[in-house]
Amino acid sequence: MLMVWLLYTVIMFGLGWTLLPGWMRFMINHKLTDCNYAGERIPTAGGIVICLLLLIHSVIIKGAAYLGGNTFIPSLFAKQSLLNEFTLAAIVVVFLGFLDDAVGHKSFKGFAGHWRLWKEHRVVSTGVLKATGVSMAALLFIFHDSAVLRQPIYWIAVQCLLIVLASNSINLLDTRPGRALKGFGILVVVLAAALPSGESAKWQELMIMALPILVAAAVLLVPDLRGRIMLGDTGANLLGFAMGCWIVQVTGWKLQLLLLLVFVVLHGITWRLSLSKIIDSNRVLSWFDGLGRGSRPNKI
């Protein structure tokens, strides 16, 4: 079974690597580009590749279940509801992130910026629309399990807040090439370390949701580090949202509260301070932040 998953991972990586150049050309041809921190225009919304792999993965898993998964691979058949709700919620987040990338107000960032846009111009930003939609998508995922009906309403609110803040936390990191993917990678390591090897059911739940997203993140890492493509809100919000869903689905309440506190602190820091300045002022963080990036993004 392990060899099947390894082969499937290699196939998905090859598929993602094949799709990426075509999507980059599509974005350039249709002027879906934005200026990076160095002032160079590069394709944005690279996160669409993540969504495409997730959709393909969902179709393959459902096809495998239809062609005998209930007999030969019961775990796949048993996780259909989980994968369906996760994919649907992820598509909502991708749509809202893409809307922000395509028509959002680029000069207004963060909660403070969106509030200022409303206060000064009485304009509801795409960021506010995105926050509302991501909250609904988070609740959609949380309610996929009937067991949630036995949970107190305050805990459902906590889990929803965790997913929403996780989604925006990765987006807060996406201001330099590769930074969002590195932050996402750290959270993946924390999540994997928190799951005991004997928790086979939890590992299966995590694998069926995470595999295409992890593969897509690996495909995007080098182009993102080299400044050839941006994840955009499309990708950064999706990565954070997915991480929030995984945390809620497979970890206990202690780790959920701890990570929620981390996300709250991160948002509190970035409300007033520049995250880039904080990172640049610390030798270790600056080294890790620049790892693999090079001195300057390459032009298209």
mmCIF file of N, CA and C in Angstrom, residues 142-187:
data_model
loop_
_atom_site.group_PDB
_atom_site.id
_atom_site.type_symbol
_atom_site.label_atom_id
_atom_site.label_comp_id
_atom_site.label_asym_id
_atom_site.label_seq_id
_atom_site.Cartn_x
_atom_site.Cartn_y
_atom_site.Cartn_z
ATOM 1 N N ILE A 142 -16.218 22.155 9.247
ATOM 2 C CA ILE A 142 -16.391 21.699 10.625
ATOM 3 C C ILE A 142 -17.648 20.854 10.772
ATOM 4 N N PHE A 143 -18.718 21.237 10.084
ATOM 5 C CA PHE A 143 -19.992 20.537 10.226
ATOM 6 C C PHE A 143 -20.099 19.280 9.357
ATOM 7 N N HIS A 144 -19.011 18.911 8.661
ATOM 8 C CA HIS A 144 -19.085 17.700 7.838
ATOM 9 C C HIS A 144 -19.267 16.449 8.696
ATOM 10 N N ASP A 145 -18.800 16.503 9.949
ATOM 11 C CA ASP A 145 -18.864 15.361 10.857
ATOM 12 C C ASP A 145 -20.053 15.541 11.800
ATOM 13 N N SER A 146 -20.942 14.577 11.807
ATOM 14 C CA SER A 146 -22.126 14.680 12.667
ATOM 15 C C SER A 146 -21.748 14.738 14.143
ATOM 16 N N ALA A 147 -20.533 14.288 14.492
ATOM 17 C CA ALA A 147 -20.101 14.316 15.893
ATOM 18 C C ALA A 147 -19.968 15.742 16.414
ATOM 19 N N VAL A 148 -19.863 16.701 15.493
ATOM 20 C CA VAL A 148 -19.717 18.092 15.914
ATOM 21 C C VAL A 148 -20.974 18.576 16.634
ATOM 22 N N LEU A 149 -22.094 17.921 16.378
ATOM 23 C CA LEU A 149 -23.345 18.321 17.018
ATOM 24 C C LEU A 149 -23.309 18.085 18.529
ATOM 25 N N ARG A 150 -22.362 17.255 18.965
ATOM 26 C CA ARG A 150 -22.232 17.001 20.401
ATOM 27 C C ARG A 150 -21.259 17.968 21.064
ATOM 28 N N GLN A 151 -20.647 18.837 20.285
ATOM 29 C CA GLN A 151 -19.694 19.796 20.829
ATOM 30 C C GLN A 151 -20.416 21.078 21.247
ATOM 31 N N PRO A 152 -19.919 21.744 22.297
ATOM 32 C CA PRO A 152 -20.517 23.035 22.679
ATOM 33 C C PRO A 152 -20.265 24.077 21.604
ATOM 34 N N ILE A 153 -21.157 25.044 21.506
ATOM 35 C CA ILE A 153 -21.075 26.028 20.437
ATOM 36 C C ILE A 153 -19.812 26.878 20.536
ATOM 37 N N TYR A 154 -19.316 27.097 21.768
ATOM 38 C CA TYR A 154 -18.107 27.919 21.897
ATOM 39 C C TYR A 154 -16.903 27.216 21.271
ATOM 40 N N TRP A 155 -16.893 25.863 21.319
ATOM 41 C CA TRP A 155 -15.751 25.155 20.740
ATOM 42 C C TRP A 155 -15.809 25.184 19.213
ATOM 43 N N ILE A 156 -17.015 25.139 18.664
ATOM 44 C CA ILE A 156 -17.165 25.292 17.215
ATOM 45 C C ILE A 156 -16.660 26.668 16.783
ATOM 46 N N ALA A 157 -16.969 27.699 17.593
ATOM 47 C CA ALA A 157 -16.495 29.055 17.296
ATOM 48 C C ALA A 157 -14.974 29.124 17.364
ATOM 49 N N VAL A 158 -14.384 28.439 18.344
ATOM 50 C CA VAL A 158 -12.921 28.412 18.477
ATOM 51 C C VAL A 158 -12.289 27.766 17.254
ATOM 52 N N GLN A 159 -12.828 26.637 16.816
ATOM 53 C CA GLN A 159 -12.275 25.943 15.662
ATOM 54 C C GLN A 159 -12.438 26.766 14.383
ATOM 55 N N CYS A 160 -13.570 27.434 14.245
ATOM 56 C CA CYS A 160 -13.782 28.298 13.085
ATOM 57 C C CYS A 160 -12.768 29.440 13.071
ATOM 58 N N LEU A 161 -12.564 30.058 14.233
ATOM 59 C CA LEU A 161 -11.583 31.143 14.332
ATOM 60 C C LEU A 161 -10.186 30.641 14.015
ATOM 61 N N LEU A 162 -9.855 29.436 14.479
ATOM 62 C CA LEU A 162 -8.529 28.869 14.200
ATOM 63 C C LEU A 162 -8.316 28.720 12.697
ATOM 64 N N ILE A 163 -9.307 28.193 11.989
ATOM 65 C CA ILE A 163 -9.167 27.994 10.545
ATOM 66 C C ILE A 163 -9.042 29.329 9.814
ATOM 67 N N VAL A 164 -9.854 30.308 10.207
ATOM 68 C CA VAL A 164 -9.822 31.621 9.554
ATOM 69 C C VAL A 164 -8.473 32.303 9.791
ATOM 70 N N LEU A 165 -7.981 32.275 11.025
ATOM 71 C CA LEU A 165 -6.696 32.912 11.324
ATOM 72 C C LEU A 165 -5.533 32.160 10.690
ATOM 73 N N ALA A 166 -5.634 30.831 10.600
ATOM 74 C CA ALA A 166 -4.597 30.061 9.919
ATOM 75 C C ALA A 166 -4.530 30.456 8.448
ATOM 76 N N SER A 167 -5.708 30.620 7.833
ATOM 77 C CA SER A 167 -5.764 31.022 6.426
ATOM 78 C C SER A 167 -5.084 32.366 6.207
ATOM 79 N N ASN A 168 -5.387 33.331 7.074
ATOM 80 C CA ASN A 168 -4.806 34.657 6.908
ATOM 81 C C ASN A 168 -3.345 34.708 7.349
ATOM 82 N N SER A 169 -2.944 33.825 8.272
ATOM 83 C CA SER A 169 -1.562 33.838 8.760
ATOM 84 C C SER A 169 -0.577 33.515 7.648
ATOM 85 N N ILE A 170 -0.879 32.491 6.844
ATOM 86 C CA ILE A 170 0.009 32.172 5.719
ATOM 87 C C ILE A 170 0.014 33.319 4.720
ATOM 88 N N ASN A 171 -1.123 33.980 4.556
ATOM 89 C CA ASN A 171 -1.192 35.127 3.651
ATOM 90 C C ASN A 171 -0.334 36.289 4.151
ATOM 91 N N LEU A 172 -0.279 36.472 5.484
ATOM 92 C CA LEU A 172 0.574 37.517 6.051
ATOM 93 C C LEU A 172 2.053 37.277 5.742
ATOM 94 N N LEU A 173 2.420 36.009 5.607
ATOM 95 C CA LEU A 173 3.820 35.677 5.321
ATOM 96 C C LEU A 173 4.181 35.885 3.856
ATOM 97 N N ASP A 174 3.171 35.953 2.998
ATOM 98 C CA ASP A 174 3.419 35.960 1.556
ATOM 99 C C ASP A 174 3.794 37.343 1.049
ATOM 100 N N THR A 175 4.874 37.881 1.591
ATOM 101 C CA THR A 175 5.372 39.183 1.145
ATOM 102 C C THR A 175 6.789 39.100 0.576
ATOM 103 N N ARG A 176 7.398 37.933 0.641
ATOM 104 C CA ARG A 176 8.709 37.681 0.062
ATOM 105 C C ARG A 176 8.694 36.308 -0.583
ATOM 106 N N PRO A 177 9.500 36.095 -1.634
ATOM 107 C CA PRO A 177 9.499 34.790 -2.312
ATOM 108 C C PRO A 177 9.798 33.635 -1.358
ATOM 109 N N GLY A 178 8.929 32.649 -1.368
ATOM 110 C CA GLY A 178 9.152 31.434 -0.591
ATOM 111 C C GLY A 178 8.780 31.501 0.874
ATOM 112 N N ARG A 179 8.490 32.677 1.401
ATOM 113 C CA ARG A 179 8.249 32.811 2.845
ATOM 114 C C ARG A 179 6.977 32.086 3.276
ATOM 115 N N ALA A 180 5.916 32.214 2.499
ATOM 116 C CA ALA A 180 4.661 31.561 2.867
ATOM 117 C C ALA A 180 4.812 30.046 2.845
ATOM 118 N N LEU A 181 5.493 29.521 1.831
ATOM 119 C CA LEU A 181 5.679 28.072 1.737
ATOM 120 C C LEU A 181 6.562 27.556 2.855
ATOM 121 N N LYS A 182 7.539 28.334 3.284
ATOM 122 C CA LYS A 182 8.389 27.921 4.407
ATOM 123 C C LYS A 182 7.587 27.886 5.702
ATOM 124 N N GLY A 183 6.759 28.912 5.917
ATOM 125 C CA GLY A 183 5.905 28.921 7.100
ATOM 126 C C GLY A 183 4.942 27.749 7.090
ATOM 127 N N PHE A 184 4.380 27.471 5.917
ATOM 128 C CA PHE A 184 3.486 26.324 5.767
ATOM 129 C C PHE A 184 4.227 25.028 6.059
ATOM 130 N N GLY A 185 5.461 24.926 5.571
ATOM 131 C CA GLY A 185 6.264 23.726 5.799
ATOM 132 C C GLY A 185 6.542 23.490 7.273
ATOM 133 N N ILE A 186 6.815 24.560 8.009
ATOM 134 C CA ILE A 186 7.049 24.432 9.455
ATOM 135 C C ILE A 186 5.814 23.877 10.140
ATOM 136 N N LEU A 187 4.643 24.377 9.767
ATOM 137 C CA LEU A 187 3.397 23.892 10.356
ATOM 138 C C LEU A 187 3.137 22.435 9.992
#
